[in-house]
XYZ file of C-alpha atoms in Angstrom:
457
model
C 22.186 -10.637 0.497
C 23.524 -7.397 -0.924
C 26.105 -6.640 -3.323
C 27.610 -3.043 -3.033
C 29.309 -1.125 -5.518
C 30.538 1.885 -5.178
C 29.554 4.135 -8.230
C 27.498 4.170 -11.834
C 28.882 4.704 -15.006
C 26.354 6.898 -16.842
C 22.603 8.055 -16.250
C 19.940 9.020 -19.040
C 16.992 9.897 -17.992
C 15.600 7.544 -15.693
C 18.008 4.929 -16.843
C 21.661 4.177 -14.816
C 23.766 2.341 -16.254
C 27.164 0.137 -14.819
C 29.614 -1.511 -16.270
C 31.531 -4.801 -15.310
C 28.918 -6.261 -12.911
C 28.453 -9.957 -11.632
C 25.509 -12.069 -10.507
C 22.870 -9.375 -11.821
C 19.428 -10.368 -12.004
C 16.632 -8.971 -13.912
C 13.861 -7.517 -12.486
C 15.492 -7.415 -9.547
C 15.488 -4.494 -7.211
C 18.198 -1.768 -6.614
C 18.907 0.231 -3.852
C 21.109 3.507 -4.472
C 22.302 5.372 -1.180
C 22.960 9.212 -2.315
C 25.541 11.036 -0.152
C 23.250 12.855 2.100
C 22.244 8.914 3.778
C 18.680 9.726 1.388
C 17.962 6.580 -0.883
C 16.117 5.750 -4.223
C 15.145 2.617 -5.679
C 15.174 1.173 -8.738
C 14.876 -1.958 -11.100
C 17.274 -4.274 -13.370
C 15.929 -3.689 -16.982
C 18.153 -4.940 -19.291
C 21.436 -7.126 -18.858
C 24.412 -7.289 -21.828
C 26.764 -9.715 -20.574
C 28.348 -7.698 -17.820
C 26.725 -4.236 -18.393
C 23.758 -3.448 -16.697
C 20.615 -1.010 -16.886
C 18.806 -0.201 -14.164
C 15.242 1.837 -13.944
C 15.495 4.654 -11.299
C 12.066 4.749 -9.911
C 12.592 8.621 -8.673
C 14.496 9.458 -11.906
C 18.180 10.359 -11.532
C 17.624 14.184 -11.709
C 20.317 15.104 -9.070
C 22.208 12.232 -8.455
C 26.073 12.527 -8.144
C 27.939 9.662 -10.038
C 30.903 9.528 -8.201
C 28.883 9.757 -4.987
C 26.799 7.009 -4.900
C 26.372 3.789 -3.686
C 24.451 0.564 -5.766
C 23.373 -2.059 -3.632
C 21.695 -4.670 -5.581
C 19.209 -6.975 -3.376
C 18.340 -9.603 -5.364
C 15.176 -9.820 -4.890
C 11.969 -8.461 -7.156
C 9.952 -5.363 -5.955
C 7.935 -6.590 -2.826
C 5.388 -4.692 -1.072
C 3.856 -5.081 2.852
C 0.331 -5.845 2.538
C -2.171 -6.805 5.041
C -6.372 -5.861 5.799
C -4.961 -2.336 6.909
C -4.876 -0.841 3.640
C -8.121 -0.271 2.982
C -8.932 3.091 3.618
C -5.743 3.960 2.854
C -3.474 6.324 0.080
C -0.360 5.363 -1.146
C 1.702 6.818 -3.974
C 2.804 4.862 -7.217
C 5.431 2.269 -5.631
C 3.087 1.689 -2.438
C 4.754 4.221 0.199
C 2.063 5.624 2.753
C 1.429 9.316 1.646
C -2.115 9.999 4.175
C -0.614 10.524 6.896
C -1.180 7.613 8.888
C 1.798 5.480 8.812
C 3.615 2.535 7.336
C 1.741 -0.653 6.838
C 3.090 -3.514 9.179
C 3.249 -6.918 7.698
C 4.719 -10.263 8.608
C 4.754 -11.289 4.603
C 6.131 -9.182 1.432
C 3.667 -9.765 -1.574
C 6.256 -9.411 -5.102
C 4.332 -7.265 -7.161
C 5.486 -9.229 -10.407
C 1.896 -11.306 -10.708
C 1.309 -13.993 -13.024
C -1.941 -13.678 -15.083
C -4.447 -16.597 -13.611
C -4.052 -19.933 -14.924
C -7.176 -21.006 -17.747
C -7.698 -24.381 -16.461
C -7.797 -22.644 -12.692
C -10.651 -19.850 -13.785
C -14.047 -19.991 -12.878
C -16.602 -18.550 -15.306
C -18.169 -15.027 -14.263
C -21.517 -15.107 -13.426
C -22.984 -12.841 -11.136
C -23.482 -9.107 -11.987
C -22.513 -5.799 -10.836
C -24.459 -2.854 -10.298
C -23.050 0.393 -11.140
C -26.061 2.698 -10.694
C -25.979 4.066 -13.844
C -28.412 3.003 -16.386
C -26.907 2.254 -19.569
C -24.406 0.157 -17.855
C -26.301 -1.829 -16.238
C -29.175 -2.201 -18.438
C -27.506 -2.473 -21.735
C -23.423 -3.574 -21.038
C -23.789 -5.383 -17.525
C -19.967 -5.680 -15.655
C -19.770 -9.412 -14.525
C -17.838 -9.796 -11.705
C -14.505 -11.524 -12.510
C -14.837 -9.562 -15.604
C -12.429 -6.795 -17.413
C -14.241 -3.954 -19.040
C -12.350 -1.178 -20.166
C -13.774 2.847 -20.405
C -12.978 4.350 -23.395
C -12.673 8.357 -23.324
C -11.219 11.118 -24.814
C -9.679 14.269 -23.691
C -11.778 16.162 -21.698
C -14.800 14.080 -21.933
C -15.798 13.123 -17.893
C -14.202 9.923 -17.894
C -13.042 10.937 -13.897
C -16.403 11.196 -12.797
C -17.696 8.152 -14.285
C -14.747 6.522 -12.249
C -15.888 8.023 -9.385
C -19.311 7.653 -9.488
C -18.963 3.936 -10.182
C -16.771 4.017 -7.004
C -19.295 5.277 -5.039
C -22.310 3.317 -6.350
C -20.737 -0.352 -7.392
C -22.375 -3.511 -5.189
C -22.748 -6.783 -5.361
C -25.795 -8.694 -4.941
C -26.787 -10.540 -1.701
C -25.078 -10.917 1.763
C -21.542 -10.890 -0.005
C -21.735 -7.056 -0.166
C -20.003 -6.460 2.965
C -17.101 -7.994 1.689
C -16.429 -6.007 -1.588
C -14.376 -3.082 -1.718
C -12.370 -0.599 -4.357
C -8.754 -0.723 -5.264
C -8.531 2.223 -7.503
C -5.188 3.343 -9.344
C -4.399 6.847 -11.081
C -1.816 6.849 -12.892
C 0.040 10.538 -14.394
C -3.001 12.681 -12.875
C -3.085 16.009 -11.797
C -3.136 17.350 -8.063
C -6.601 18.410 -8.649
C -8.244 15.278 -10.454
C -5.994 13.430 -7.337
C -7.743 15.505 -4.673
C -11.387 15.503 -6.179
C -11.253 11.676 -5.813
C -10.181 11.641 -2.508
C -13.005 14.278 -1.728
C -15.469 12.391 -3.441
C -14.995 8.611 -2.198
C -15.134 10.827 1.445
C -17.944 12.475 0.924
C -19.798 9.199 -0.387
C -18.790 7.504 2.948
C -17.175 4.483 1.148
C -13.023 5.626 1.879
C -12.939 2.481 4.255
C -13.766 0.046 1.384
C -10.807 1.890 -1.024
C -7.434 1.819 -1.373
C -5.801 4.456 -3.414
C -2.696 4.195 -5.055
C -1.951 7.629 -6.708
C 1.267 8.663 -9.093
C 0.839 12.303 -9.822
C 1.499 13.873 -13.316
C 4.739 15.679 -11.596
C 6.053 11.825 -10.528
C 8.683 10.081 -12.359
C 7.341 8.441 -14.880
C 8.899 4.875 -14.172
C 6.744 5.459 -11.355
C 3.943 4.249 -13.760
C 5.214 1.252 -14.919
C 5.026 -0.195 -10.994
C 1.001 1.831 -9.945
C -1.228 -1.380 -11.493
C 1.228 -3.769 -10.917
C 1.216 -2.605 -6.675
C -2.991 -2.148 -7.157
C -3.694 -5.567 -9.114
C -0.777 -7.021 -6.146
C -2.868 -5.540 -2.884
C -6.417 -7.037 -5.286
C -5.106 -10.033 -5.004
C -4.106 -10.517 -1.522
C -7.838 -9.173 -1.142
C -9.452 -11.327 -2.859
C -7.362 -14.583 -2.380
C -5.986 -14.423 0.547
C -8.701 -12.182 2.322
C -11.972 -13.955 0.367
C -12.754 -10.513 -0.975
C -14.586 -9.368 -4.234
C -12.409 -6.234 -5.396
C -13.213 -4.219 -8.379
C -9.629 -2.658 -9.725
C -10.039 1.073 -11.715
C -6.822 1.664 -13.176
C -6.886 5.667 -15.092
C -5.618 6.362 -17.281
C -3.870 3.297 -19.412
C -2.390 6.042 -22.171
C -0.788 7.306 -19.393
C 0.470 4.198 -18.543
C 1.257 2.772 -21.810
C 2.914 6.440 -23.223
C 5.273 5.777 -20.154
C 6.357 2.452 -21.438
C 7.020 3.905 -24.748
C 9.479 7.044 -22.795
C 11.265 4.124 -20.770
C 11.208 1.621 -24.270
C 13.165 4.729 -25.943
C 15.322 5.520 -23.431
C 16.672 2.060 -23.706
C 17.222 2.291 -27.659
C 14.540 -0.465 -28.509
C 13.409 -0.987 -32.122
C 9.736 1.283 -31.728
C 6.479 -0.358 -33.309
C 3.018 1.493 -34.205
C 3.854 4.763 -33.154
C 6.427 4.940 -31.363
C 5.458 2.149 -28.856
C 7.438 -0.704 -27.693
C 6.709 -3.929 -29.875
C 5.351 -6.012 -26.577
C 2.952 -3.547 -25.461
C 0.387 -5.976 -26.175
C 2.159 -8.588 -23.873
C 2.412 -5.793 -21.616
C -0.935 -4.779 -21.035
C -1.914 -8.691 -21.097
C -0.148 -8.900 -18.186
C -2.082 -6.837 -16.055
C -5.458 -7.167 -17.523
C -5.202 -11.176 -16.980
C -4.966 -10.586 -13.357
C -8.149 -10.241 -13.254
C -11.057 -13.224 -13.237
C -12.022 -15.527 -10.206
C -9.789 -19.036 -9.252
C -11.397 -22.473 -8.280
C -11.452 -23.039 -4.795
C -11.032 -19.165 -3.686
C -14.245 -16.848 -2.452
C -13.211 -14.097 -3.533
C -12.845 -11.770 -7.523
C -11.021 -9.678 -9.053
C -13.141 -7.508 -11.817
C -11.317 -4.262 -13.643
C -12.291 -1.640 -15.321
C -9.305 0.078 -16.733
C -10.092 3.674 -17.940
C -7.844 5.294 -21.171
C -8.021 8.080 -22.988
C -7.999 8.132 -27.301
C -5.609 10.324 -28.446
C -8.163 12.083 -31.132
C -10.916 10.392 -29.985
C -9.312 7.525 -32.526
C -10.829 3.943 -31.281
C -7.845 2.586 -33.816
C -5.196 4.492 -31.992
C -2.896 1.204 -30.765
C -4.104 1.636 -26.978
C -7.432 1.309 -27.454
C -7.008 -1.289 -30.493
C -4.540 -3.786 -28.139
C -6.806 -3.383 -24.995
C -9.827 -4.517 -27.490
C -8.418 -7.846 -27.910
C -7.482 -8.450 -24.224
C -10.830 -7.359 -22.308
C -14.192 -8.324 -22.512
C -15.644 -5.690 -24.407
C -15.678 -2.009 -23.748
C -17.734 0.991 -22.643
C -16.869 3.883 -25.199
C -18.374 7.622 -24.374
C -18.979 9.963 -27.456
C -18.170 13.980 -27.519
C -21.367 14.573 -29.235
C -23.629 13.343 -26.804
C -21.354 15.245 -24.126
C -21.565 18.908 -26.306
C -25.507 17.585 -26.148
C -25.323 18.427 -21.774
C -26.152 14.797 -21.410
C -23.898 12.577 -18.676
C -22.310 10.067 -18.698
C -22.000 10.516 -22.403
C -22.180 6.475 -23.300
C -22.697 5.448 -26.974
C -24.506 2.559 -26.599
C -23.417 0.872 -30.879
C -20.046 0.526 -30.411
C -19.944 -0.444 -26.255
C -20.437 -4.049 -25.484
C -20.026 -6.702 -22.586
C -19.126 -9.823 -24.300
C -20.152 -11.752 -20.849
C -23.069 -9.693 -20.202
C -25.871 -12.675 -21.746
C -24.124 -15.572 -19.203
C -24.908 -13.122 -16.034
C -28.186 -11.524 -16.999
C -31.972 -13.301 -16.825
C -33.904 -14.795 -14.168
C -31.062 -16.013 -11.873
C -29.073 -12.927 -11.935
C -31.320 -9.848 -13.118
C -34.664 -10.095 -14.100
C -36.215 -12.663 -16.798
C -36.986 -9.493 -19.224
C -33.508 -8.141 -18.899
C -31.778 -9.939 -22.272
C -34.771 -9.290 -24.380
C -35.805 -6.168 -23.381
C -31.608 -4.940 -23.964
C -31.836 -6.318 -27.480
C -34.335 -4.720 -27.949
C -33.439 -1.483 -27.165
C -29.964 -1.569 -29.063
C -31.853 -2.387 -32.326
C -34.583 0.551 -32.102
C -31.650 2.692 -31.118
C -30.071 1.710 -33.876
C -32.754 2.120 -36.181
C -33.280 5.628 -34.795
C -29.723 6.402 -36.506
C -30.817 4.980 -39.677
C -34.248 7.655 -39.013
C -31.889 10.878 -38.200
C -29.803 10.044 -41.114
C -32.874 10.125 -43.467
C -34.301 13.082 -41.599
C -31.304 14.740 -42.635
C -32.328 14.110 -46.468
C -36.275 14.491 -46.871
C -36.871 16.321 -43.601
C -38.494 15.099 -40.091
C -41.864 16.327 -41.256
C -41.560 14.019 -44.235
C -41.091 11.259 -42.375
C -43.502 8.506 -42.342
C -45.682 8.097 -38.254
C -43.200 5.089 -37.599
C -40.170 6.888 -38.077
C -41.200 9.693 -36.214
C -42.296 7.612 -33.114
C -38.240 6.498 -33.323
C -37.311 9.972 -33.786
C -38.775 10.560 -30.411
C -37.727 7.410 -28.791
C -34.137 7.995 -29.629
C -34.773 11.589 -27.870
C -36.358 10.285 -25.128
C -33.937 7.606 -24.735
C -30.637 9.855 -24.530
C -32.292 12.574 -22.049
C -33.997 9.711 -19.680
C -32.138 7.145 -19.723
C -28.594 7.534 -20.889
C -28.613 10.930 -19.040
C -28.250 10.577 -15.483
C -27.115 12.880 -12.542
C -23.452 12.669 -10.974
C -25.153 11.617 -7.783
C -28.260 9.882 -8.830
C -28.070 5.888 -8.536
C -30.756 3.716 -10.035
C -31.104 0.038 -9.172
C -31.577 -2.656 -11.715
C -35.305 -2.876 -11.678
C -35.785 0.972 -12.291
C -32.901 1.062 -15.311
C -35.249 -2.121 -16.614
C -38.948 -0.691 -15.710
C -37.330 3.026 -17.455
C -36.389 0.514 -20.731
C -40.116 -0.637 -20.949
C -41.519 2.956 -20.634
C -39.251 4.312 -23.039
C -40.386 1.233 -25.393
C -44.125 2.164 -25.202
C -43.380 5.060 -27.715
C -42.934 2.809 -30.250
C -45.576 0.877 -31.917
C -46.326 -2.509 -30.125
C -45.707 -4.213 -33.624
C -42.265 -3.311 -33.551
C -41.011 -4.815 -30.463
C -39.749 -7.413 -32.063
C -36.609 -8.839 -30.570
C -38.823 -9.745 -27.010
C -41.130 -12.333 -26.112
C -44.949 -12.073 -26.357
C -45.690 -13.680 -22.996
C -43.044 -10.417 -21.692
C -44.246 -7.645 -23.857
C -48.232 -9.041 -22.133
C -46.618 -9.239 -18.486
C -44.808 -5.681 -18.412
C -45.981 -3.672 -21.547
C -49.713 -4.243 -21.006
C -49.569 -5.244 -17.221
């Protein structure tokens, strides 16, 4: 039931606030009718005994204090949700903006989720493919998994999205029932549209669902994109027996919004500026991710953020480190080098990567031959550094065979076109090829009976 009242008291920013009002709830949703019969919604933030904040979604630029009319529902933020939005766009708080009408429901989903339940997880297993070398080969995404992108400004982080959009599949007869919920969040009209262009170019729009809040959106609009994205992945996936990979770009975006709305509402700041349960924050969506006893379906994500300063210790970054799984961090050298997608291999990492790799999942050479290849890439560092010193012509045969294989290994392997997809077994038959520079004697992180079966096979 609604309660009306008939005016506000203040606004700042994208904050209204009243005074003297009953029965408020928080997180509850607010509807406030403007005087030309136009409405805009918003959220209970903060309650102080009988004052209360509320979150204008669409900002409060142009509302009329006097003129206005509060109507709080009582009810969280709810969203229509049914097999019809795939292949659909919506904008940041799930409103239809393709064209092609509203989505008809019998059941509201509240987009409040609770992060999955330990003792209800299942353990991810089962891998999947990207199409792109390095990641599959070297930091494999497990479905049920959360494996954040690491960028920086201006490095191709959009394309990677895409591209793993395009490409991503799961193994077997299940692959017909994964699909793509994919969530921008304070992007531009152009990055917006080359997504769209791309995923409908690729032929895979009917397996996506796009929810999109544009740079020039409110930027409370933010807060609600993942939380309406990770809300449609779930009905997917556990109501729908779906596996659903979840993008979410760009977190900073996400997170700098908190830190606008957290100062807008005179909280104490932390580490720069940001609210002190950020952390909390982003643990709240990245838990909503993972696979539940009993249900067919998955939920992996790969949420997508952007270092201020390329700085891996910048508190984005740093808190989404100790929520997710490991991470997949690309390198501005490597990009000035022409080579995409610019992945450094040292510092990215899939923690569950060894529990869905091998003879049940991949290949039986796939965990040696990836050890492998991470220490003789990072020996070829230790080379170049050397080189620096003494010289490459000084160096000893050995070190010059790494020299080459770290070469050879960023232009073949790591380097891949926008549009080219390689399957497991050619990312794995490219590692042994690209291990054949180097001396036999030094392979050695892999088995004998494998180095006999695919080196000398």
């Amino acid at each position: 039931m609604k309660v009306k009242y008939k005016r506000a008291d203040k606004a700042e920013g994208p904050l209204l606030i009243m005074e003297d009002i009953r029965d408020a709830v928080f997180d509850e949703i607010v509807e406030i009718e403007m005087p030309d019969k136009t409405s805009r919604l918003g959220k209970v933030v903060q309650i102080d005994q009988k004052k209360v904040v509320i979150q204008v979604f669409e900002g409060t630029s142009g509302i009329s204090l006097p003129d206005i009319t509060v109507a709080f529902t009582g009810n969280p933020m709810k969203i229509p949700l049914s097999r019809e939005i795939l292949g659909r766009v919506f904008n940041g708080i799930a409103k239809p903006i393709d064209g092609a009408g509203e989505i008809f429901s019998t059941r509201y989903y509240d987009i409040n989720g609770r992060p999955m339940n330990p003792v209800a997880r299942v353990y991810p297993r089962n891998f999947i493919q990207t199409g792109i070398s390095a990641i599959d080969g070297l930091m494999t995404l497990i479905r049920g998994q959360k494996l954040p992108i690491f960028s920086g400004d201006g490095l191709p982080h959009n394309e990677l999205a895409a591209q793993i959009v395009k490409q991503a599949k799961i193994s077997g007869d299940e692959e017909k029932n994964f699909a793509v919920v994919f969530a921008a969040m304070g992007i531009k009209h152009d990055e917006a549209d080359f997504f769209v262009k791309t995923f409908e170019e690729a032929g895979v729009m009917d397996r996506v669902v796009m929810y999109v809040n544009l740079a020039d959106d409110p930027v409370v609009e933010r807060i609600i994109t993942p939380r309406c994205a990770l809300t449609a992945a779930e009905f997917l996936a556990f109501e729908c027996g779906m596996h659903i990979l979840v993008i979410l770009t760009d977190m900073t975006s996400y997170c700098d919004a908190l830190r606008e709305i957290s100062s807008a509402r005179e909280e104490v700041p932390s580490r720069k500026g940001y609210p002190g349960y950020m952390y909390s924050d982003l643990a709240s969506l990245y838990e909503r991710a993972g696979m539940i006893k009993g249900s067919k379906g998955s939920i992996t994500q790969i949420p997508i953020l952007t270092m201020p300063n390329d700085d891996i210790t910048h508190p984005v970054p740093d808190l989404t480190g100790y929520i997710t799984e490991g991470q997949i961090v690309l390198n501005r050298a490597l990009y000035q080098k022409g080579i995409y997608p610019p992945i450094n291999i040292l510092p990215s990492l899939s923690r569950l990567m060894k529990d869905g790799i091998g003879e049940k999942y991949t290949r039986e050479d796939h965990p040696d031959l990836a050890n492998q290849v991470f220490s003789s890439y990072s020996r070829v560092q230790e080379v170049r550094a050397l080189a620096q010193v003494i010289g490459e012509e000084e160096l000893s045969d050995v070190d010059k065979s790494y020299m080459e294989f770290g070469r050879q290994f960023e232009e073949k392997f790591i380097n891949q076109d926008f549009d080219e997809e390689r399957d497991i077994f050619q990312t794995l038959d490219l590692m042994w090829k690209l291990l054949k520079i180097l001396p036999e004697k030094e392979l050695t992180r892999i088995n004998p009976s494998l180095i006999k079966k695919y080196l000398r096979g």
